[in-house]
Coordinates of C-alpha atoms in Angstrom, one line a residue:
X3 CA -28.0 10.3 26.6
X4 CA -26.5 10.8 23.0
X5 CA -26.1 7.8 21.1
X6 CA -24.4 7.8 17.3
X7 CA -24.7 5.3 15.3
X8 CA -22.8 5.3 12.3
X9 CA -23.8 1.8 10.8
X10 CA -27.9 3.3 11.4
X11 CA -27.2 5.1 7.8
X12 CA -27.7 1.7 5.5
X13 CA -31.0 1.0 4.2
X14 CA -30.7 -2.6 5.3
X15 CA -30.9 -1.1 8.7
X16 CA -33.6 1.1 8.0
X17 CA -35.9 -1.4 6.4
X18 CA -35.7 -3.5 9.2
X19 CA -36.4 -1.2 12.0
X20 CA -39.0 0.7 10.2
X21 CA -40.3 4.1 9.9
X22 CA -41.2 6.3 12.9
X23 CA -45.0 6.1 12.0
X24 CA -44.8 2.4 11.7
X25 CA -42.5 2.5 15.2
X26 CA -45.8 3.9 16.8
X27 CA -48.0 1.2 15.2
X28 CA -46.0 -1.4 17.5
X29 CA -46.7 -2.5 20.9
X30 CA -43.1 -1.3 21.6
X31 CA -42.5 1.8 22.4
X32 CA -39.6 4.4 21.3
X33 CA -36.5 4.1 23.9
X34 CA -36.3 7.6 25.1
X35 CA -33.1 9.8 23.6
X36 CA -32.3 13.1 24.4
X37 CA -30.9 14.7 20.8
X38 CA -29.9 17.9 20.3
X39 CA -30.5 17.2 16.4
X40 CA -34.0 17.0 14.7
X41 CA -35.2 13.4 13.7
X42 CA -35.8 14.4 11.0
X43 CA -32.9 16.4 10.0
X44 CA -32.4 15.1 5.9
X45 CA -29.9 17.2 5.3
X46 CA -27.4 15.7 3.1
X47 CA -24.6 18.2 3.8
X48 CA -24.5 17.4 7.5
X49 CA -25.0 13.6 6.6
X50 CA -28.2 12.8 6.1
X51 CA -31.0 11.5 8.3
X52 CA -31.2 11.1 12.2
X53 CA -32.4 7.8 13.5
X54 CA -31.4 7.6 17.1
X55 CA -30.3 4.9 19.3
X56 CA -28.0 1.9 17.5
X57 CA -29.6 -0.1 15.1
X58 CA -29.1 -3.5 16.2
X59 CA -30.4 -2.8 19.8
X60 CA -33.7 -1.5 18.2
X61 CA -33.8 -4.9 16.2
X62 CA -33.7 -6.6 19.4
X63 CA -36.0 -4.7 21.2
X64 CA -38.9 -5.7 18.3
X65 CA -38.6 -9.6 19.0
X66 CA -39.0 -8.9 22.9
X67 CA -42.3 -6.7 23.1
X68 CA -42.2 -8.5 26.8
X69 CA -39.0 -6.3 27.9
X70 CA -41.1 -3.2 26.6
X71 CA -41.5 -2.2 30.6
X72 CA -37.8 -1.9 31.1
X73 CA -36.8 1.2 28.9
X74 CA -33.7 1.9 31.4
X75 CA -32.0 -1.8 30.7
X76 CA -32.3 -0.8 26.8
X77 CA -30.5 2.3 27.5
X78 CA -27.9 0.7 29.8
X79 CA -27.2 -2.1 26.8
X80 CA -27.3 1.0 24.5
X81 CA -24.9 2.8 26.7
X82 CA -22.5 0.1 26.6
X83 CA -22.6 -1.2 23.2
X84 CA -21.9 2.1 21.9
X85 CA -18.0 3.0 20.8
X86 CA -18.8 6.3 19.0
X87 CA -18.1 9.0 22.4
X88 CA -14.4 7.2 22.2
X89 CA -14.2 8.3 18.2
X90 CA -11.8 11.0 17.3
X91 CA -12.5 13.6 14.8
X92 CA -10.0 12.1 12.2
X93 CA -11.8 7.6 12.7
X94 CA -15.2 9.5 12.0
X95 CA -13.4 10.9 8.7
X96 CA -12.3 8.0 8.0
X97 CA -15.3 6.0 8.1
X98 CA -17.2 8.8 5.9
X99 CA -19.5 9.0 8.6
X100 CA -21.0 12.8 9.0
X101 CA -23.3 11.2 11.9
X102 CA -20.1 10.9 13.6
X103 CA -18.8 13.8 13.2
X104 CA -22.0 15.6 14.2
X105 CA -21.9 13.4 17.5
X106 CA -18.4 15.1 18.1
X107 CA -19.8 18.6 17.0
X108 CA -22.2 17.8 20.5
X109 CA -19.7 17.1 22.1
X110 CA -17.9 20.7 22.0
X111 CA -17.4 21.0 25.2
X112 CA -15.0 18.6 25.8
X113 CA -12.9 19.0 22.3
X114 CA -12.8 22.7 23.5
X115 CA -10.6 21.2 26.5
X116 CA -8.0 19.2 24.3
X117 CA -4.9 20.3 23.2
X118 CA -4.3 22.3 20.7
X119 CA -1.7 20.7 18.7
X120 CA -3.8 17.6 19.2
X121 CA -6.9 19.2 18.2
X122 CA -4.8 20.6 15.2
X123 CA -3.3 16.7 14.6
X124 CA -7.3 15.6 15.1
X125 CA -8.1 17.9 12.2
X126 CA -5.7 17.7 9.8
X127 CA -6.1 13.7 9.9
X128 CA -9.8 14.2 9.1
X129 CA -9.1 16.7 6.6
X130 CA -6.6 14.3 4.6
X131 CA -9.2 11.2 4.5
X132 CA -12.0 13.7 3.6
X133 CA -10.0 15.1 0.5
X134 CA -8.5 11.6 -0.3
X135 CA -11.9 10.5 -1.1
X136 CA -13.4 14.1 -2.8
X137 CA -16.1 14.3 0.0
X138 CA -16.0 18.4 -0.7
X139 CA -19.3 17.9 1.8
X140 CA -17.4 17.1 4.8
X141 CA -14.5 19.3 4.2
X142 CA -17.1 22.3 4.1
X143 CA -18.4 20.9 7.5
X144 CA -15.0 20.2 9.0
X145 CA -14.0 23.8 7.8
X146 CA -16.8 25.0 9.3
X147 CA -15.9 23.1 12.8
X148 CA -12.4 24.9 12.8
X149 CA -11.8 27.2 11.1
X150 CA -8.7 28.1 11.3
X151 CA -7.2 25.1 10.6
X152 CA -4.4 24.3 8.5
X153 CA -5.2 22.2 5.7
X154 CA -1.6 21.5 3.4
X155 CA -1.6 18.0 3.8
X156 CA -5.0 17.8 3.1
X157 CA -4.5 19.2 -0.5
X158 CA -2.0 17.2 -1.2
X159 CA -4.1 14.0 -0.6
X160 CA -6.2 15.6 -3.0
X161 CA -3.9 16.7 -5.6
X162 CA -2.7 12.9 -5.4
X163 CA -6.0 11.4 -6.2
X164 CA -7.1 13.7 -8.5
X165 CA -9.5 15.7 -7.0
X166 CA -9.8 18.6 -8.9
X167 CA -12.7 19.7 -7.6
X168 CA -11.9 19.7 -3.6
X169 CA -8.6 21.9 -4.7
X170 CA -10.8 24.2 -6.5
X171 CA -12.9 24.9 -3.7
X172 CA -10.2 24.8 -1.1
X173 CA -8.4 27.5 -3.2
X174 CA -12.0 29.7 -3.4
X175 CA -12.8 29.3 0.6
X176 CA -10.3 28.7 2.6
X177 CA -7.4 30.9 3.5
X178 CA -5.4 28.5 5.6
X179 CA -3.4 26.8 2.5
X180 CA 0.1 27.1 1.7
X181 CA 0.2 26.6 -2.0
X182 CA 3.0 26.1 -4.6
X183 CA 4.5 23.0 -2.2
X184 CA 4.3 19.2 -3.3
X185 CA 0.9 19.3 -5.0
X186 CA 1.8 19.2 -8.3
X187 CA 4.6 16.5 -7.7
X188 CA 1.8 14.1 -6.0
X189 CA -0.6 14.9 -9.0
X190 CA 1.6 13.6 -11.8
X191 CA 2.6 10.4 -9.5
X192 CA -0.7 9.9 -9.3
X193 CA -1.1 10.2 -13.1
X194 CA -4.1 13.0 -12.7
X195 CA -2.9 14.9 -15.5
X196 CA -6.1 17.2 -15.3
X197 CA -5.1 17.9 -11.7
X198 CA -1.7 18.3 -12.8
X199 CA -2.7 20.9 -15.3
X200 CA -4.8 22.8 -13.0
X201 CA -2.5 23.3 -10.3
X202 CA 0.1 24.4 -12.8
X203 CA -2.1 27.2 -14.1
X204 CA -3.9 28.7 -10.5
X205 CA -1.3 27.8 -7.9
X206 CA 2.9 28.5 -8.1
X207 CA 4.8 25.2 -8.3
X208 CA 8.3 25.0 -7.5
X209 CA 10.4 25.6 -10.6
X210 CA 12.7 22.3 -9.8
X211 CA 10.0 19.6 -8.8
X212 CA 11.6 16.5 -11.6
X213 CA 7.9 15.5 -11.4
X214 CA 8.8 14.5 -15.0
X215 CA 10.5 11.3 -13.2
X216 CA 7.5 10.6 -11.3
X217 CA 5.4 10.6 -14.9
X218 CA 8.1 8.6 -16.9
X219 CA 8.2 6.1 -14.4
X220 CA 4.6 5.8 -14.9
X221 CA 4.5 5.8 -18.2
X222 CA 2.3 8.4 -18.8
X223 CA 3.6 9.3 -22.3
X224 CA 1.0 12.7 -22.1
X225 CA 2.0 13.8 -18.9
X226 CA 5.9 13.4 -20.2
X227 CA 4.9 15.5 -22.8
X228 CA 3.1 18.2 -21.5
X229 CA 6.0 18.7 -18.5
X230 CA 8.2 19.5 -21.3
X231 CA 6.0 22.1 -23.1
X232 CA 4.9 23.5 -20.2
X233 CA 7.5 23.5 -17.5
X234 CA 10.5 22.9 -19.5
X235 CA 11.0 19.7 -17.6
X236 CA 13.9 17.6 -19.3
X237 CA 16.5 14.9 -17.2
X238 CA 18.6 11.8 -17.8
X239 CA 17.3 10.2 -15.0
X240 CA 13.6 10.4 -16.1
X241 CA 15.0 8.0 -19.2
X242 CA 16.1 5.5 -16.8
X243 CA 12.8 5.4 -14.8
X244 CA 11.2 5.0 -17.8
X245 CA 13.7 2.4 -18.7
X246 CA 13.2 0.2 -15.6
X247 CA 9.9 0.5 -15.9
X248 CA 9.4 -1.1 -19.5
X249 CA 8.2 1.7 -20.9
X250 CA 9.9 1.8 -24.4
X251 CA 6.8 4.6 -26.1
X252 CA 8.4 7.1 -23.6
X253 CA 12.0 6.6 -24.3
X254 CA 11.8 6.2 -27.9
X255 CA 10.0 9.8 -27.7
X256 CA 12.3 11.2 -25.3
X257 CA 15.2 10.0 -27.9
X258 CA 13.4 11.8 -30.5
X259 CA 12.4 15.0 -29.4
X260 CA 16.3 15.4 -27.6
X261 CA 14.8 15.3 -24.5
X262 CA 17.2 15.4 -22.8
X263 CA 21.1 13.9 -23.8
X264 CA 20.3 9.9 -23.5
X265 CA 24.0 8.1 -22.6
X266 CA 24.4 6.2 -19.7
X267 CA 20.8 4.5 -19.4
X268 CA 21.5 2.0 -17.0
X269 CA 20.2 -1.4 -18.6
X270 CA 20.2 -2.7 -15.3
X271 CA 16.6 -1.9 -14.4
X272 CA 15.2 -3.1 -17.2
X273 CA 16.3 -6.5 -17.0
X274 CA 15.8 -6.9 -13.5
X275 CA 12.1 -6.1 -14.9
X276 CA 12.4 -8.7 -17.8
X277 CA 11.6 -5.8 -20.4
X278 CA 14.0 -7.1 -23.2
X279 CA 12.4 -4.8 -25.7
X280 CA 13.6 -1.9 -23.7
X281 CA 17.0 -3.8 -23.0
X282 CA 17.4 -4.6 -27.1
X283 CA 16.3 -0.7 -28.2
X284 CA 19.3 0.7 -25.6
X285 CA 21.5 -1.9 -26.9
X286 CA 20.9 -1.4 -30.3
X287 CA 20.6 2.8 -30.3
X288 CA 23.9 2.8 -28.4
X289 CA 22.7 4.9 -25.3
X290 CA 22.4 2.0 -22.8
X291 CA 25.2 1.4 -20.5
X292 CA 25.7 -2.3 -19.3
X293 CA 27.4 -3.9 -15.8
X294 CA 27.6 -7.3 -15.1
X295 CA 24.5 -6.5 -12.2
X296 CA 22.6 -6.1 -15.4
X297 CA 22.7 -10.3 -15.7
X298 CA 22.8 -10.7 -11.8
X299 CA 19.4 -8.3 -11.8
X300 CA 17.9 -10.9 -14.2
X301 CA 18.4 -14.0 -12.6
X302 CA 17.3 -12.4 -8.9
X303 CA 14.0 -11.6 -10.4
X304 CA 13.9 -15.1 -12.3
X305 CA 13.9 -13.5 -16.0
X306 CA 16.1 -16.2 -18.3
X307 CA 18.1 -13.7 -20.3
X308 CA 19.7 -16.0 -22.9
X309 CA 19.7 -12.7 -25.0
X310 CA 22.2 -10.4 -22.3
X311 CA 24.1 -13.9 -22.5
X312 CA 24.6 -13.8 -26.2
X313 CA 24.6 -10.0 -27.3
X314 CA 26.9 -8.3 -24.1
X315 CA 29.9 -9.0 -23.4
X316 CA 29.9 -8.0 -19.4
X317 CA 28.7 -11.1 -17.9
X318 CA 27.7 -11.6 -14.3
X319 CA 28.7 -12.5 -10.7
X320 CA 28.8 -15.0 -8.4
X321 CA 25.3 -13.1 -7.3
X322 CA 23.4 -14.2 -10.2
X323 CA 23.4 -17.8 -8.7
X324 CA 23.1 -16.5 -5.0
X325 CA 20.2 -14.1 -5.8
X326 CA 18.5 -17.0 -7.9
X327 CA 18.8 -19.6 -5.5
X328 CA 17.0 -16.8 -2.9
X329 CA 14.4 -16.2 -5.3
X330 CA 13.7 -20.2 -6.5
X331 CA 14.6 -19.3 -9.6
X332 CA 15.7 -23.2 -10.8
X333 CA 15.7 -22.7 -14.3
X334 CA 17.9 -19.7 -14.3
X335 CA 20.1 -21.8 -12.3
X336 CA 20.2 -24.1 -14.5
X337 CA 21.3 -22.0 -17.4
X338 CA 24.1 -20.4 -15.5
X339 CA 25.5 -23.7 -15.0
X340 CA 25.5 -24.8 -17.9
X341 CA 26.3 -21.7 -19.8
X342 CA 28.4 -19.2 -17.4
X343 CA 31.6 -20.3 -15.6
X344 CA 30.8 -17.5 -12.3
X345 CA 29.5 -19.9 -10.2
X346 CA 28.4 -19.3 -7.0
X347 CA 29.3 -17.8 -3.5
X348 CA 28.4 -19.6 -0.2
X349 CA 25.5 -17.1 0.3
X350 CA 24.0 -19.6 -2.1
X351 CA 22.9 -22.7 -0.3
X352 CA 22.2 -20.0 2.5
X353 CA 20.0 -18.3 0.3
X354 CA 17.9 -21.2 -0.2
X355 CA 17.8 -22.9 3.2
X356 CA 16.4 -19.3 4.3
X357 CA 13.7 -19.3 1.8
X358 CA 12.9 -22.7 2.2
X359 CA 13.8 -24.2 -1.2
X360 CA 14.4 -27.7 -0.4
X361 CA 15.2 -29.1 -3.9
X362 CA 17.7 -26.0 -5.1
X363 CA 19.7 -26.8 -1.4
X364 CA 19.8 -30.3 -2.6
X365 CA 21.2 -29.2 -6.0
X366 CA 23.7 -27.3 -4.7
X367 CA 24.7 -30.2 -2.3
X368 CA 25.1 -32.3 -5.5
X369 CA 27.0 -29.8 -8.1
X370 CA 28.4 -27.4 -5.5
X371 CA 29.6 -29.1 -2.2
X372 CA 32.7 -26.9 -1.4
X373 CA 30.2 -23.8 -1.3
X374 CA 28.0 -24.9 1.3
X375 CA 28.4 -22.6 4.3
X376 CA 26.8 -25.5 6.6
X377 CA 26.3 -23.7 9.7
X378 CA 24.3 -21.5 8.5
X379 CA 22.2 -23.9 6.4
X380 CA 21.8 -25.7 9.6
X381 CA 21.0 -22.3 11.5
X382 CA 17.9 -21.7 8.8
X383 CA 16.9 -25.3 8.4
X384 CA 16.3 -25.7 12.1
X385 CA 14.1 -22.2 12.1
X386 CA 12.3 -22.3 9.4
X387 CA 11.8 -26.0 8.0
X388 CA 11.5 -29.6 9.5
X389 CA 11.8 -31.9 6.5
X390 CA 14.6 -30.2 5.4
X391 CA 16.1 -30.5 8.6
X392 CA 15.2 -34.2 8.6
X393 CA 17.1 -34.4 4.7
X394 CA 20.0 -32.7 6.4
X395 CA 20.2 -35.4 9.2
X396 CA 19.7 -38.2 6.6
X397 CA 22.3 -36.7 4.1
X398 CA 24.7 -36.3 6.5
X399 CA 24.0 -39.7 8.5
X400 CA 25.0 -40.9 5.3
X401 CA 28.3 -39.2 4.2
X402 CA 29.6 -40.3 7.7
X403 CA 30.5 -36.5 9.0
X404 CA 30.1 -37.1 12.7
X405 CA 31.0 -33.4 13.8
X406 CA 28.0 -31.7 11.5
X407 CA 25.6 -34.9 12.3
X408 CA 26.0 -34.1 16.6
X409 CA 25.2 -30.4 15.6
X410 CA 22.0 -31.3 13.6
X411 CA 21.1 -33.9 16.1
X412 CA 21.4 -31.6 19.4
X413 CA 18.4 -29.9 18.4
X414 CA 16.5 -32.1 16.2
X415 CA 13.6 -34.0 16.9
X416 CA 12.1 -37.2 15.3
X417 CA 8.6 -35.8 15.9
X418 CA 7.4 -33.5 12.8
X419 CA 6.1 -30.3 14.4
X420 CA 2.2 -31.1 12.7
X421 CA 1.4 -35.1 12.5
X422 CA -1.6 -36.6 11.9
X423 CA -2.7 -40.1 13.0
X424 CA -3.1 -42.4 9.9
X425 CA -6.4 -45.0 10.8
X426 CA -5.8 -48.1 8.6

C-alpha cells in the first residue's frame, strides 16, 4: 500500500513521531508500507525525506501501544484517511509538495491511461504554479516527468512574478517554449523591470506590445523610461493611465521628454481617484481635457472636489447625486445641494435603498420628494433591509397615502427578522 503524506514534511510532525531509531526503541512497532522510494531518500531535488504512512495516524498509534497487535486496522484507518491517490498533478503543484508528486510518479501506470489533452491540461497547471512561485526544483522534476510538454503559460507566470531565474533555465533546457509572446507585457505589469530587461535582450518581443501602459499605470517611472530608450515605446494613452492613476512624476516626465503629444488627457480618471495634484497640473499645463463625468466621477467615489467646482466651468449631472447617494457619500451630497443646481434623477433614492443607506433615503424623502421612484424603493427595502422597511411603513402611515401603505403592508411583517428577548 502507498501512502503520501504531504503534511509528514513539517518538523512539528517529525519531532513528534520521532526518528526511525527511536521508532524501534518503542514497544510499538513500524506499520508495515510497501515503498518503492528509499526511507531515507534526502534528496532535496525530489523533495526531501521519506517518512511513510500519514503523520497523524502514527501519533495515534504511540498513545495506544495496546492496539500494537492490530497492524491491519492501522492500515485500513491509514487507507481511508488518505486523500493524496485522488491528487492531480497540477493540486500537488500547487501545494509545493514534491512528496506528492513523487506519489503520482508511482503511480505511472494509471497517468499513462489518461488523456492526453488532459494529461497535457494536468501539466501545464502544475507547470504555471511551479514557475509562479520560482520552484526551478520542481519544474526540473516535472520536465523530467513529461517531457514533451508545452510550457508557454508557464513562462508567462514566471515572467509576471519576476522570476528571472526559472526563464533562464527554461530558455537553456527546454525546447518546448514559444518565446517572443506575452512575456514581456506580463513582466512590466508586474513591475519586474530586471525580468523585463532580460526578456527584451534573449527572447524576441512583439514590436507593438504598449507594455509602456501597463508600466505608467503603475507608476514605475524606470520602467517608463527604459521602454522608451529601448523599445521606442511612446502613446497618449499611457499619459492617461498614468493620470488616473495619480501618478504626476511620470506625466510631468512624459511632458518633458515629448513623450508622446500630451492633449486630450482625460481628467476624468483622476478625479474619480481624488488625485487633485494630477487634476491641477493638467488644468494648469493646458493638456487635460474636462467633461462634466469629471465631477460625476468624484462624487461616485466620495472625493469633495470644491476645486473642479470652482476652477472648470463644465459642471456635472444629475449622476453626481445618484452615484453618491449609491456610494453613501453624505457629504458630497451635501455640497451638491447647496452649491450645484443638477439635482438628482430618480435612480437616486433607488440607489440608496439598494445599498442600504437608511439616513441619505430619508434625506432625499425630505429635500427631494418628487424624485422618489417608490416602487422600487419599496422593491429593495423589502429585500434587503427591515428597519427601513419599518420607516417606510411609518412614514407613509403618516402622510396618509393609502395606495403605497397596502403595497408596503402586503408583505411586511411586525416581527424583525433577528429579535432578542429583553429579561427586565
Amino acid at each position: 500500500m502507498e501512502i503520501w503524506a504531504p503534511w509528514e514534511t513539517s518538523r512539528h510532525a517529525r519531532t513528534i513521531i520521532g526518528t526511525d531509531e527511536q521508532q524501534q526503541q518503542r514497544a510499538v512497532p513500524p506499520a508495515p508500507v510497501e515503498d518503492a522510494h528509499d526511507a531515507n531518500d534526502a534528496n532535496d531535488a525530489l523533495g526531501g525525506t521519506w517518512i511513510g504512512p500519514l503523520a497523524c495516524v502514527r501519533v495515534v498509534r504511540r498513545s495506544r501501544p495496546d492496539m500494537a497487535a492490530f497492524p491491519h486496522v492501522w492500515e485500513a484507518v491509514e487507507a481511508f484517511l488518505d486523500c493524496s491517490p485522488s491528487c492531480s498533478l497540477a493540486q500537488a503543484a500547487a501545494f509545493g509538495s514534491m512528496r506528492l508528486l513523487r506519489g503520482i510518479s508511482a503511480r505511472s501506470g494509471a497517468m499513462a491511461a489518461l488523456d492526453a489533452f488532459y494529461k497535457q491540461a494536468q501539466f501545464s497547471g502544475a507547470m504555471q504554479h511551479a514557475a509562479a512561485r520560482g520552484d526551478v526544483e520542481m519544474i526540473r522534476w516535472l520536465l523530467t516527468f513529461q517531457p514533451g510538454g508545452l510550457v508557454t503559460s508557464a513562462v508567462e507566470q514566471a515572467a509576471r512574478n519576476g522570476h528571472v531565474r526559472v526563464l533562464a533555465w527554461l530558455k537553456q533546457h527546454h525546447d518546448h517554449v514559444f518565446w517572443g509572446a506575452n512575456e514581456l507585457r506580463y513582466a512590466v505589469e508586474g513591475n519586474h523591470a530586471q525580468a523585463a530587461r532580460w526578456l527584451q535582450e534573449n527572447t524576441r518581443p512583439p514590436s507593438k506590445l504598449r507594455a509602456m501602459n501597463l508600466a505608467a499605470a503603475n507608476g514605475n517611472l524606470e520602467l517608463v523610461q527604459w521602454l522608451h530608450q529601448v523599445r521606442h515605446e511612446a502613446s497618449s494613452s499611457a499619459a492617461a493611465k498614468a493620470a488616473k492613476g495619480g501618478f504626476l512624476d511620470v506625466l510631468k516626465w512624459m511632458d518633458k521628454h515629448s513623450l508622446c503629444k500630451l492633449q486630450g488627457v482625460p481628467v476624468e480618471g483622476a478625479a474619480a481617484g481624488g488625485h487633485l495634484k494630477v487634476v491641477k497640473w493638467l488644468h494648469k499645463s493646458g493638456v487635460g481635457i474636462a467633461t462634466p463625468r469629471a465631477l460625476d466621477a468624484a462624487a461616485a467615489n466620495g472625493h469633495l472636489e470644491v476645486w473642479l467646482h470652482k476652477n472648470r466651468s463644465e459642471g456635472c449631472t444629475t449622476a453626481a447625486m445618484d452615484q453618491a447617494a449609491a456610494g453613501g457619500h453624505f457629504e458630497v451630497l451635501l455640497f451638491l445641494h447647496t452649491k450645484r443646481s443638477e439635482g438628482c434623477s430618480m435612480d437616486a433614492a433607488v440607489n440608496a435603498s439598494r445599498n442600504e443607506h437608511v439616513e441619505i433615503l430619508q434625506w432625499f424623502f425630505r429635500f427631494y420628494p418628487r424624485m422618489i421612484h417608490r416602487e422600487k424603493v419599496i422593491v429593495f427595502a423589502k429585500r434587503y433591509n427591515y428597519y427601513l422597511m419599518d420607516w417606510l411603513h411609518r412614514n407613509y402611515q403618516a402622510s396618509g397615502e393609502r395606495t403605497v401603505l397596502a403595497e408596503i403592508n402586503s408583505s411586511f411583517y411586525l416581527t424583525p427578522p433577528e429579535t432578542e428577548e429583553l429579561t427586565t
